[in-house]
Short mmCIF file of C-alpha atoms in Angstrom, two decimals:
data_model
loop_
_atom_site.label_atom_id
_atom_site.label_comp_id
_atom_site.label_asym_id
_atom_site.label_seq_id
_atom_site.Cartn_x
_atom_site.Cartn_y
_atom_site.Cartn_z
CA MET A 9 1.97 -0.14 2.67
CA GLY A 10 -0.02 4.39 -2.19
CA THR A 11 0.54 2.38 -0.31
CA LEU A 12 1.16 1.75 1.36
CA THR A 13 -0.26 7.84 4.39
CA SER A 14 -2.64 9.58 3.60
CA LEU A 15 -4.52 11.93 1.89
CA THR A 16 -5.82 15.20 0.44
CA SER A 17 -7.88 18.09 1.71
CA ARG A 18 -11.38 19.09 0.70
CA VAL A 19 -11.89 20.95 -2.52
CA SER A 20 -14.45 23.62 -2.93
CA SER A 21 -14.62 23.67 -6.71
CA ALA A 22 -17.28 21.58 -8.41
CA HIS A 23 -14.91 20.56 -11.19
CA GLY A 24 -11.53 21.77 -9.98
CA ALA A 25 -10.29 22.51 -13.52
CA ALA A 26 -8.64 25.74 -14.51
CA ALA A 27 -9.10 27.31 -17.90
CA GLU A 28 -6.92 25.75 -20.57
CA PRO A 29 -4.76 27.77 -22.96
CA THR A 30 -6.57 29.00 -26.04
CA ARG A 31 -4.60 26.74 -28.36
CA VAL A 32 -6.10 23.62 -26.81
CA SER A 33 -9.56 24.88 -25.92
CA SER A 34 -11.09 22.75 -28.65
CA LEU A 35 -10.10 19.49 -26.99
CA ARG A 36 -13.05 17.85 -25.25
CA THR A 37 -12.29 16.15 -21.97
CA THR A 38 -14.18 14.76 -19.01
CA PRO A 39 -12.65 15.96 -15.72
CA LEU A 40 -11.95 13.44 -13.00
CA VAL A 41 -14.34 13.42 -10.08
CA ALA A 42 -13.32 15.58 -7.14
CA VAL A 43 -14.19 14.11 -3.75
CA PRO A 44 -13.62 15.15 -0.14
CA LEU A 45 -10.56 13.26 0.98
CA ALA A 46 -8.10 13.73 3.79
CA ALA A 47 -4.49 14.63 2.88
CA ASP A 48 -2.51 12.05 1.55
CA GLY A 49 1.01 -11.57 2.25
CA ALA A 50 1.95 -15.23 0.34
CA LEU A 51 -0.02 -18.41 0.30
CA ALA A 52 -0.21 -20.30 3.54
CA ALA A 53 2.59 -22.61 2.58
CA SER A 54 4.04 -24.93 5.15
CA PRO A 55 4.09 -22.70 8.23
CA VAL A 56 7.06 -22.64 10.51
CA GLY A 57 6.37 -23.56 14.10
CA PHE A 58 7.72 -22.06 17.27
CA ARG A 59 7.33 -22.92 20.90
CA THR A 60 5.23 -20.30 22.60
CA PRO A 61 6.36 -18.66 25.84
CA GLY A 62 4.78 -20.07 28.92
CA ALA A 63 3.49 -23.11 27.11
CA GLY A 64 4.90 -25.85 29.30
CA SER A 65 2.91 -28.45 27.45
CA GLY A 66 4.93 -27.81 24.31
CA THR A 67 2.21 -25.94 22.40
CA VAL A 68 3.42 -25.09 18.94
CA LEU A 69 1.74 -22.35 16.95
CA PRO A 70 2.27 -21.59 13.28
CA LEU A 71 4.31 -18.71 12.02
CA PRO A 72 3.08 -17.00 8.89
CA ARG A 73 5.42 -16.90 5.94
CA THR A 74 6.45 -13.58 4.61
CA ARG A 75 3.36 -11.47 4.35
CA GLY A 76 1.86 -8.12 4.96
CA THR A 77 2.72 -4.50 4.56
CA ALA A 78 1.81 -1.04 5.43
CA PRO A 79 1.55 0.60 2.06
CA VAL A 80 1.43 4.30 2.19
CA PRO A 81 -1.35 6.27 0.58
CA ALA A 82 0.02 8.93 -1.65
CA LEU A 83 -0.39 12.65 -1.86
CA PRO A 84 -3.03 14.96 -3.25
CA ALA A 85 -2.86 15.41 -6.96
CA VAL A 86 -3.09 18.33 -9.30
CA GLU A 87 -5.95 18.76 -11.71
CA PRO A 88 -6.53 16.10 -14.35
CA THR A 89 -4.56 16.88 -17.46
CA ALA A 90 -6.23 14.79 -20.13
CA GLY A 91 -6.39 16.72 -23.35
CA ARG A 92 -3.58 19.11 -22.37
CA PRO A 93 -0.45 18.98 -24.51
CA THR A 94 2.34 17.10 -22.82
CA GLY A 95 4.72 19.37 -21.00
CA THR A 96 2.29 22.18 -20.24
CA GLU A 97 1.67 22.86 -16.58
CA PRO A 98 -1.60 23.22 -14.72
CA SER A 99 -2.71 26.66 -13.78
CA SER A 100 -1.61 27.85 -10.39
CA ALA A 101 -5.25 28.53 -9.65
CA SER A 102 -6.23 24.87 -10.00
CA LYS A 103 -7.51 23.05 -6.94
CA PRO A 104 -6.09 19.77 -5.67
CA GLN A 105 -8.23 16.83 -6.65
CA ASP A 106 -8.15 13.11 -6.06
CA ILE A 107 -9.11 10.07 -8.12
CA ALA A 108 -11.87 8.74 -5.89
CA GLN A 109 -11.84 5.18 -7.18
CA LEU A 110 -8.17 4.80 -6.28
CA THR A 111 -8.93 5.89 -2.73
CA GLY A 112 -11.63 3.25 -2.47
CA LEU A 113 -9.26 0.67 -3.94
CA ARG A 114 -6.81 1.49 -1.16
CA PHE A 115 -9.34 0.34 1.43
CA VAL A 116 -10.03 -2.87 -0.49
CA ALA A 117 -6.30 -3.63 -0.54
CA ALA A 118 -6.02 -2.91 3.19
CA VAL A 119 -8.83 -5.34 4.00
CA TRP A 120 -7.24 -7.91 1.66
CA VAL A 121 -4.04 -7.89 3.72
CA LEU A 122 -6.00 -7.85 6.99
CA LEU A 123 -7.88 -11.00 5.99
CA LEU A 124 -4.64 -12.68 4.93
CA HIS A 125 -3.05 -12.09 8.32
CA ALA A 126 -6.18 -13.16 10.15
CA SER A 127 -5.98 -16.47 8.29
CA TYR A 128 -2.76 -17.22 10.20
CA ILE A 129 -4.46 -17.13 13.60
CA PRO A 130 -4.17 -20.65 15.06
CA GLY A 131 -7.17 -22.89 14.57
CA ASP A 132 -9.47 -23.56 11.67
CA VAL A 133 -12.35 -21.24 12.55
CA PHE A 134 -11.37 -18.49 10.13
CA ALA A 135 -10.57 -21.05 7.41
CA ARG A 136 -14.08 -22.50 7.66
CA TRP A 137 -15.68 -19.07 7.45
CA THR A 138 -13.69 -18.00 4.40
CA ALA A 139 -13.48 -21.37 2.60
CA PRO A 140 -15.28 -20.17 -0.58
CA ILE A 141 -12.80 -17.35 -1.08
CA ALA A 142 -9.73 -19.00 0.48
CA PRO A 143 -7.57 -18.58 -2.68
CA ILE A 144 -8.40 -14.86 -2.78
CA VAL A 145 -7.50 -14.46 0.89
CA ALA A 146 -4.26 -16.39 0.40
CA ALA A 147 -3.31 -14.06 -2.46
CA GLY A 148 -3.09 -11.14 -0.01
CA PRO A 149 0.61 -10.47 -0.74
CA LEU A 150 -0.50 -8.98 -4.05
CA GLY A 151 -2.01 -6.11 -2.10
CA VAL A 152 1.51 -4.96 -1.31
CA ASP A 153 2.49 -4.72 -4.95
CA LEU A 154 -0.78 -3.02 -5.80
CA PHE A 155 0.06 -0.30 -3.31
CA PHE A 156 3.58 0.14 -4.64
CA VAL A 157 2.23 0.75 -8.15
CA LEU A 158 -0.46 3.06 -6.79
CA SER A 159 2.11 5.08 -4.85
CA GLY A 160 4.26 5.73 -7.90
CA LEU A 161 1.23 6.70 -9.98
CA VAL A 162 -0.26 9.20 -7.56
CA LEU A 163 3.02 10.84 -6.60
CA THR A 164 3.87 11.35 -10.27
CA ARG A 165 0.43 12.84 -10.84
CA SER A 166 1.08 15.27 -7.99
CA TYR A 167 4.68 16.24 -8.62
CA LEU A 168 5.60 15.64 -12.27
CA ALA A 169 5.21 19.26 -13.34
CA ARG A 170 6.43 20.78 -10.08
CA MET A 171 9.59 18.71 -9.64
CA GLY A 172 10.22 17.48 -13.18
CA ALA A 173 10.02 20.81 -14.95
CA ARG A 174 11.60 22.90 -12.21
CA PRO A 175 13.96 20.74 -10.12
CA SER A 176 15.27 22.50 -7.04
CA VAL A 177 16.64 21.77 -3.60
CA GLY A 178 13.72 23.61 -2.05
CA GLY A 179 11.16 21.63 -3.99
CA THR A 180 12.81 18.35 -3.05
CA ALA A 181 12.90 19.39 0.61
CA ARG A 182 9.20 20.29 0.55
CA PHE A 183 8.35 16.96 -1.06
CA LEU A 184 10.27 14.96 1.55
CA ARG A 185 8.81 17.06 4.35
CA ALA A 186 5.30 16.35 3.05
CA ARG A 187 6.01 12.63 2.89
CA ILE A 188 7.40 12.54 6.42
CA ALA A 189 4.34 14.42 7.67
CA ARG A 190 2.08 11.76 6.21
CA VAL A 191 4.10 8.64 6.98
CA TRP A 192 6.12 9.07 10.13
CA PRO A 193 3.90 10.24 13.03
CA LEU A 194 1.55 7.25 13.21
CA TYR A 195 4.36 4.89 12.22
CA ALA A 196 6.46 6.17 15.13
CA VAL A 197 3.61 5.81 17.64
CA VAL A 198 2.79 2.24 16.59
CA THR A 199 6.47 1.26 16.39
CA VAL A 200 7.26 2.57 19.87
CA ALA A 201 4.14 1.05 21.41
CA PHE A 202 4.71 -2.38 19.91
CA GLY A 203 8.45 -2.16 20.52
CA LEU A 204 7.68 -1.77 24.22
CA TRP A 205 5.37 -4.81 23.99
CA CYS A 206 8.20 -6.83 22.41
CA SER A 207 10.61 -5.63 25.09
CA ALA A 208 8.19 -6.73 27.81
CA ARG A 209 7.95 -10.18 26.23
CA LEU A 210 11.75 -10.37 26.19
CA VAL A 211 12.03 -9.40 29.85
CA PHE A 212 9.19 -11.52 31.23
CA GLY A 213 9.37 -14.39 28.74
CA SER A 214 11.69 -17.37 28.94
CA ASP A 215 12.44 -18.32 25.35
CA GLY A 216 13.45 -15.10 23.60
CA ILE A 217 10.31 -14.97 21.44
CA VAL A 218 9.30 -11.33 21.12
CA ALA A 219 7.34 -11.19 17.86
CA TRP A 220 5.37 -13.41 15.47
CA GLN A 221 8.30 -13.62 13.09
CA ASN A 222 11.18 -15.89 12.25
CA PRO A 223 13.89 -14.73 12.84
CA GLN A 224 13.23 -12.29 15.67
CA PRO A 225 13.75 -8.52 15.29
CA SER A 226 16.57 -6.85 17.20
CA LEU A 227 15.58 -4.79 20.24
CA GLY A 228 19.01 -3.24 20.78
CA PRO A 229 19.74 0.49 20.51
CA LEU A 230 20.74 0.25 16.85
CA GLY A 231 17.54 -1.68 16.12
CA TRP A 232 15.46 1.09 17.66
CA ILE A 233 17.31 3.78 15.73
CA ARG A 234 16.79 1.98 12.43
CA GLN A 235 13.11 1.42 13.19
CA LEU A 236 12.45 5.05 14.02
CA THR A 237 14.37 6.33 11.00
CA MET A 238 12.49 3.90 8.69
CA THR A 239 15.78 2.50 7.39
CA GLN A 240 15.58 -1.04 8.82
CA MET A 241 15.01 -2.70 5.44
CA TRP A 242 17.87 -1.09 3.60
CA THR A 243 20.50 -3.65 4.65
CA SER A 244 18.19 -6.66 4.94
CA SER A 245 17.65 -9.20 2.18
CA GLY A 246 14.36 -10.47 3.65
CA ILE A 247 11.33 -8.91 5.31
CA GLU A 248 11.00 -10.99 8.47
CA GLY A 249 12.92 -10.30 11.65
CA VAL A 250 13.52 -6.71 10.58
CA SER A 251 10.60 -4.56 11.82
CA PHE A 252 8.92 -4.72 15.22
CA VAL A 253 5.60 -4.56 13.38
CA LEU A 254 6.05 -6.90 10.44
CA PRO A 255 3.95 -4.96 7.87
CA ALA A 256 6.09 -1.90 8.56
CA TRP A 257 8.78 -3.32 6.28
CA SER A 258 7.04 -1.66 3.34
CA VAL A 259 7.09 1.73 5.05
CA SER A 260 10.89 1.47 5.06
CA ALA A 261 10.79 0.35 1.42
CA GLU A 262 8.52 3.26 0.47
CA TRP A 263 10.78 5.73 2.29
CA LEU A 264 13.64 4.54 0.09
CA ALA A 265 11.47 5.10 -2.98
CA TYR A 266 10.61 8.62 -1.79
CA LEU A 267 14.30 9.49 -1.48
CA CYS A 268 14.84 8.28 -5.06
CA PHE A 269 11.74 10.02 -6.42
CA PRO A 270 13.35 13.44 -7.10
CA LEU A 271 15.71 11.73 -9.56
CA LEU A 272 13.08 9.40 -10.99
CA VAL A 273 10.69 12.26 -11.68
CA LEU A 274 13.38 14.06 -13.68
CA ALA A 275 13.64 11.01 -15.91
CA ALA A 276 9.85 10.75 -16.14
CA TRP A 277 9.63 14.37 -17.25
CA ARG A 278 12.07 13.71 -20.07
CA VAL A 279 10.24 10.67 -21.43
CA ARG A 280 6.72 12.03 -20.99
CA SER A 281 6.38 12.68 -24.74
CA TRP A 282 7.32 9.17 -25.82
CA PRO A 283 4.63 7.29 -27.76
CA LEU A 284 1.86 5.97 -25.52
CA PRO A 285 2.31 2.32 -26.58
CA VAL A 286 5.99 2.51 -25.66
CA LEU A 287 5.26 3.98 -22.22
CA ALA A 288 2.51 1.41 -21.63
CA VAL A 289 4.82 -1.50 -22.48
CA LEU A 290 7.55 -0.07 -20.26
CA ALA A 291 5.10 0.20 -17.36
CA VAL A 292 4.20 -3.49 -17.66
CA LEU A 293 7.85 -4.48 -18.03
CA ALA A 294 8.82 -2.45 -14.97
CA ALA A 295 6.32 -4.40 -12.85
CA SER A 296 7.51 -7.76 -14.20
CA PRO A 297 10.76 -8.55 -12.32
CA VAL A 298 8.97 -9.94 -9.27
CA ALA A 299 7.10 -12.30 -11.60
CA VAL A 300 10.15 -13.32 -13.62
CA VAL A 301 12.86 -13.66 -10.97
CA PRO A 302 11.21 -16.60 -9.13
CA LEU A 303 11.07 -18.50 -12.44
CA VAL A 304 14.84 -18.27 -12.90
CA THR A 305 15.92 -18.57 -9.24
CA ALA A 306 14.20 -21.84 -8.33
CA GLY A 307 11.29 -20.37 -6.46
CA ALA A 308 12.68 -17.45 -4.54
CA GLY A 309 9.27 -15.81 -4.47
CA GLU A 310 8.45 -13.22 -1.84
CA SER A 311 10.95 -14.67 0.62
CA GLY A 312 13.85 -14.59 -1.84
CA ALA A 313 16.90 -12.46 -1.20
CA TRP A 314 16.26 -8.83 -2.06
CA VAL A 315 12.92 -9.59 -3.69
CA TRP A 316 11.43 -6.74 -1.64
CA LEU A 317 13.73 -4.36 -3.52
CA LEU A 318 12.46 -5.67 -6.86
CA ARG A 319 8.90 -5.18 -5.67
CA ILE A 320 9.23 -1.58 -4.54
CA GLY A 321 11.57 -0.56 -7.37
CA GLY A 322 9.58 -2.24 -10.11
CA GLY A 323 6.13 -1.41 -8.76
CA PHE A 324 6.90 2.23 -7.98
CA THR A 325 8.50 2.82 -11.39
CA ALA A 326 5.60 1.06 -13.12
CA GLY A 327 3.19 3.41 -11.38
CA MET A 328 5.11 6.46 -12.54
CA LEU A 329 5.08 5.26 -16.15
CA THR A 330 1.39 4.41 -15.87
CA TRP A 331 0.55 8.00 -15.04
CA LEU A 332 2.48 9.23 -18.07
CA VAL A 333 0.07 7.16 -20.17
CA VAL A 334 -3.08 8.10 -18.26
CA ASP A 335 -2.17 11.77 -18.36
CA ARG A 336 -2.42 11.83 -22.15
CA LEU A 337 -5.43 9.58 -22.70
CA PRO A 338 -8.46 11.45 -24.02
CA ARG A 339 -11.50 11.21 -21.75
CA THR A 340 -14.09 10.20 -24.33
CA PRO A 341 -17.09 7.89 -23.88
CA VAL A 342 -15.39 5.23 -25.98
CA VAL A 343 -12.19 5.36 -23.92
CA GLU A 344 -14.15 5.24 -20.67
CA LEU A 345 -16.22 2.31 -21.90
CA TRP A 346 -13.20 0.24 -22.92
CA ALA A 347 -11.33 1.21 -19.75
CA GLY A 348 -14.18 -0.26 -17.73
CA ARG A 349 -13.98 -3.46 -19.73
CA VAL A 350 -10.23 -3.64 -19.15
CA VAL A 351 -10.77 -3.24 -15.39
CA LEU A 352 -13.18 -6.19 -15.38
CA ALA A 353 -10.80 -8.29 -17.49
CA VAL A 354 -7.80 -7.63 -15.22
CA LEU A 355 -9.82 -8.34 -12.08
CA ALA A 356 -10.98 -11.63 -13.62
CA GLU A 357 -7.40 -12.55 -14.54
CA THR A 358 -6.21 -11.74 -11.01
CA VAL A 359 -8.86 -14.01 -9.53
CA LEU A 360 -7.90 -16.72 -12.01
CA VAL A 361 -4.23 -16.47 -11.02
CA ALA A 362 -5.18 -16.71 -7.34
CA TYR A 363 -7.18 -19.92 -7.86
CA TRP A 364 -4.49 -21.32 -10.19
CA ALA A 365 -1.87 -20.69 -7.50
CA ALA A 366 -4.03 -22.31 -4.81
CA SER A 367 -4.44 -25.43 -6.96
CA ALA A 368 -0.69 -25.99 -7.43
CA PRO A 369 0.43 -29.44 -6.22
CA ALA A 370 3.56 -29.77 -4.11
CA SER A 371 5.42 -31.16 -7.12
CA ALA A 372 4.46 -28.29 -9.43
CA ALA A 373 7.26 -26.83 -11.56
CA ILE A 374 6.10 -23.36 -10.48
CA PRO A 375 5.28 -23.42 -6.74
CA ALA A 376 2.04 -21.92 -5.51
CA ALA A 377 3.72 -18.95 -3.82
CA ASP A 378 5.54 -18.03 -7.04
CA ARG A 379 2.48 -18.36 -9.27
CA LEU A 380 0.89 -15.40 -7.50
CA TRP A 381 3.42 -12.93 -8.84
CA LEU A 382 2.29 -13.48 -12.42
CA ALA A 383 -0.59 -11.13 -11.58
CA VAL A 384 1.67 -8.21 -10.71
CA PRO A 385 2.46 -7.06 -14.29
CA MET A 386 -1.29 -6.57 -14.77
CA PHE A 387 -1.51 -3.97 -12.00
CA PRO A 388 -0.31 -0.99 -14.08
CA VAL A 389 -3.03 -1.91 -16.59
CA LEU A 390 -5.63 -2.17 -13.82
CA LEU A 391 -4.79 1.16 -12.21
CA GLY A 392 -4.40 2.98 -15.50
CA ALA A 393 -7.77 1.77 -16.75
CA LEU A 394 -9.40 2.49 -13.40
CA CYS A 395 -8.27 6.11 -13.59
CA VAL A 396 -10.40 6.78 -16.68
CA ALA A 397 -13.15 4.16 -16.41
CA ARG A 398 -16.78 4.78 -15.58
CA GLY A 399 -19.36 2.30 -14.36
CA ARG A 400 -20.60 0.41 -11.32
CA ILE A 401 -17.18 -0.60 -10.03
CA VAL A 402 -15.99 3.00 -10.14
CA ASP A 403 -19.19 4.20 -8.48
CA TRP A 404 -18.80 1.60 -5.72
CA LEU A 405 -15.16 2.44 -5.09
CA SER A 406 -16.10 6.13 -5.01
CA SER A 407 -18.83 5.68 -2.38
CA PRO A 408 -18.48 7.67 0.87
CA ARG A 409 -17.83 4.60 3.05
CA LEU A 410 -14.98 3.39 0.88
CA GLN A 411 -13.59 6.91 0.68
CA HIS A 412 -13.32 6.98 4.47
CA GLY A 413 -11.90 3.46 4.37
CA GLY A 414 -9.22 4.74 2.01
CA ARG A 415 -8.41 7.57 4.37
CA ILE A 416 -7.83 5.17 7.28
CA SER A 417 -6.17 2.42 5.22
CA TYR A 418 -2.64 3.34 6.32
CA ALA A 419 -3.74 3.07 9.94
CA ILE A 420 -5.39 -0.29 9.22
CA TYR A 421 -2.09 -1.63 7.90
CA LEU A 422 -0.15 -0.47 10.93
CA VAL A 423 -2.49 -1.43 13.78
CA HIS A 424 -4.02 -4.74 12.67
CA PHE A 425 -0.92 -6.91 13.01
CA PRO A 426 -0.18 -5.94 16.63
CA LEU A 427 -3.79 -6.80 17.50
CA ILE A 428 -3.40 -10.20 15.84
CA GLU A 429 -0.13 -10.86 17.67
CA ILE A 430 -1.67 -9.97 21.02
CA THR A 431 -4.57 -12.30 20.26
CA VAL A 432 -2.16 -15.16 19.48
CA VAL A 433 -0.29 -14.59 22.74
CA ALA A 434 -3.59 -14.61 24.63
CA MET A 435 -4.44 -17.95 23.05
CA THR A 436 -1.27 -19.42 24.57
CA ARG A 437 -1.84 -17.89 27.99
CA PHE A 438 -5.53 -18.49 28.64
CA PRO A 439 -6.99 -21.99 28.12
CA ALA A 440 -10.44 -20.53 27.51
CA LEU A 441 -9.04 -18.81 24.41
CA ALA A 442 -7.26 -21.90 23.07
CA PRO A 443 -7.45 -22.31 19.27
CA ASN A 444 -10.84 -23.61 18.07
CA SER A 445 -12.49 -22.84 21.40
CA SER A 446 -15.80 -21.01 21.40
CA LEU A 447 -14.19 -17.87 22.81
CA ALA A 448 -11.47 -17.97 20.16
CA ALA A 449 -14.15 -18.18 17.48
CA LEU A 450 -15.77 -15.12 19.05
CA ALA A 451 -12.49 -13.26 19.28
CA ILE A 452 -11.57 -13.47 15.60
CA PRO A 453 -14.34 -11.23 14.20
CA HIS A 454 -13.70 -8.81 17.05
CA VAL A 455 -10.06 -8.57 15.98
CA LEU A 456 -11.14 -7.77 12.43
CA VAL A 457 -13.67 -5.14 13.38
CA GLY A 458 -11.45 -3.84 16.16
CA SER A 459 -8.64 -3.25 13.69
CA VAL A 460 -10.85 -0.99 11.59
CA LEU A 461 -12.23 0.87 14.61
CA LEU A 462 -8.77 1.37 16.11
CA ALA A 463 -7.53 2.57 12.73
CA HIS A 464 -10.33 5.13 12.61
CA LEU A 465 -9.36 6.44 16.04
CA ALA A 466 -5.68 6.47 15.16
CA TYR A 467 -6.41 8.45 12.01
CA ARG A 468 -8.72 10.84 13.83
CA TRP A 469 -6.53 11.55 16.85
CA ILE A 470 -2.94 10.87 15.75
CA GLU A 471 -2.31 10.58 12.01
CA GLU A 472 -4.28 13.53 10.67
CA PRO A 473 -3.68 16.03 13.52
CA MET A 474 0.06 15.38 13.42
CA ARG A 475 0.13 15.69 9.65
CA LEU A 476 -1.64 19.01 9.79
CA ARG A 477 0.67 20.26 12.51
CA LEU A 478 3.80 19.36 10.54
CA VAL A 479 2.44 20.72 7.26
CA SER A 480 1.34 23.98 8.90
CA THR A 481 4.97 24.77 9.71
CA SER A 482 6.02 24.28 6.08
CA PRO A 483 7.53 27.33 4.35
CA ARG A 484 4.79 27.05 1.71
CA PRO A 485 1.62 25.77 3.38
CA GLY A 486 -0.79 23.93 1.15
CA THR A 487 1.63 23.32 -1.69
CA ASP A 488 2.37 19.73 -0.68
#
């Protein structure tokens, strides 16, 4: 959980680019594609078991390790600025645009996490179906970090000139209001609904198990307040037993990043003119702590103390620095060609890391779960190259179906895990749905498809209407 909600409004301009100042009119650039868009995980290591409520026979089901998120899609962006001297601002007449391939990538990341969580459903049905790509599925935690980098990139693209050049209390307030409008309404609905489900399990259950986590989240008054204010992660060293809906931990992490953004963007504005190689190296280094820390802390990995803070802080900052590089890259055929090649190379390396991690023996010096994080420093390179690349991958990610998938990706992250938890509870209550039964095999694809359909409905009837209602009361409608 850009990632991570959501999205931009339609643009009426064919190119969305305002006239450049005369002194730079000779620079040749290729504008980014404008598309209609709505306004803005770990290997299955030894699972922990718990005794399920109502299972007198002593049924034990697996608990997933730390995994999942609800990355928040970022905001609409200003016009592409390639070819414009650093520090100049876009014309006030420019239309908001969006980088279509990043929207499509958001949907891919959402499905990646969905498949990871589905792999933890008891039984081996899903494992048999996905055996050829099992290492890719097991690498789903990387989708979280991908969204953190994406969020920093897109927010910097949208707000660098507005908040970096002209910092103000009013501008900061409008930014935070816009973020709340996109993140909070659907989050609140899902949190309250699933919190009531957990409360019902506590009242009618006999063993205190309320959620598919270890430890269990608190259902007391303070727990509810922290959930609804998106601050539950701020005093927690780990991600489990904190949120009612487990993937919602990243919403709390992103909210912390949003509160820090007004200060971070001031720093970004002041280093925007640094040499491109320096900024590029800094972006990769910023994304590296989550890959380095497990190597020096005996395998802390995703479940290590305060690793979530390294992930959001490093990933978000890496995304901001990545945009400072992308913003100044010339859009020439040669650059676009090599950017496409870099995208393919990074994707291949990510797949290689996933299979390398899956092949790690129990006695490996670097455990499987920690090997995954070596892919994270490549994400700024991937997203930066994807911003300027052209080719089949970009065309595919920019297709209408993936654009809509990107719009509903935040909803997918929030609604899929409750559906999976309810399915697991049903497997313990109804013998006909026992793991590996024929009905359980039938239920799994319905959970996957149902998550996407429910996300579509949640976006259509809750997320987007509430966002528009909150934004319409803004002092400056349309500016955020």
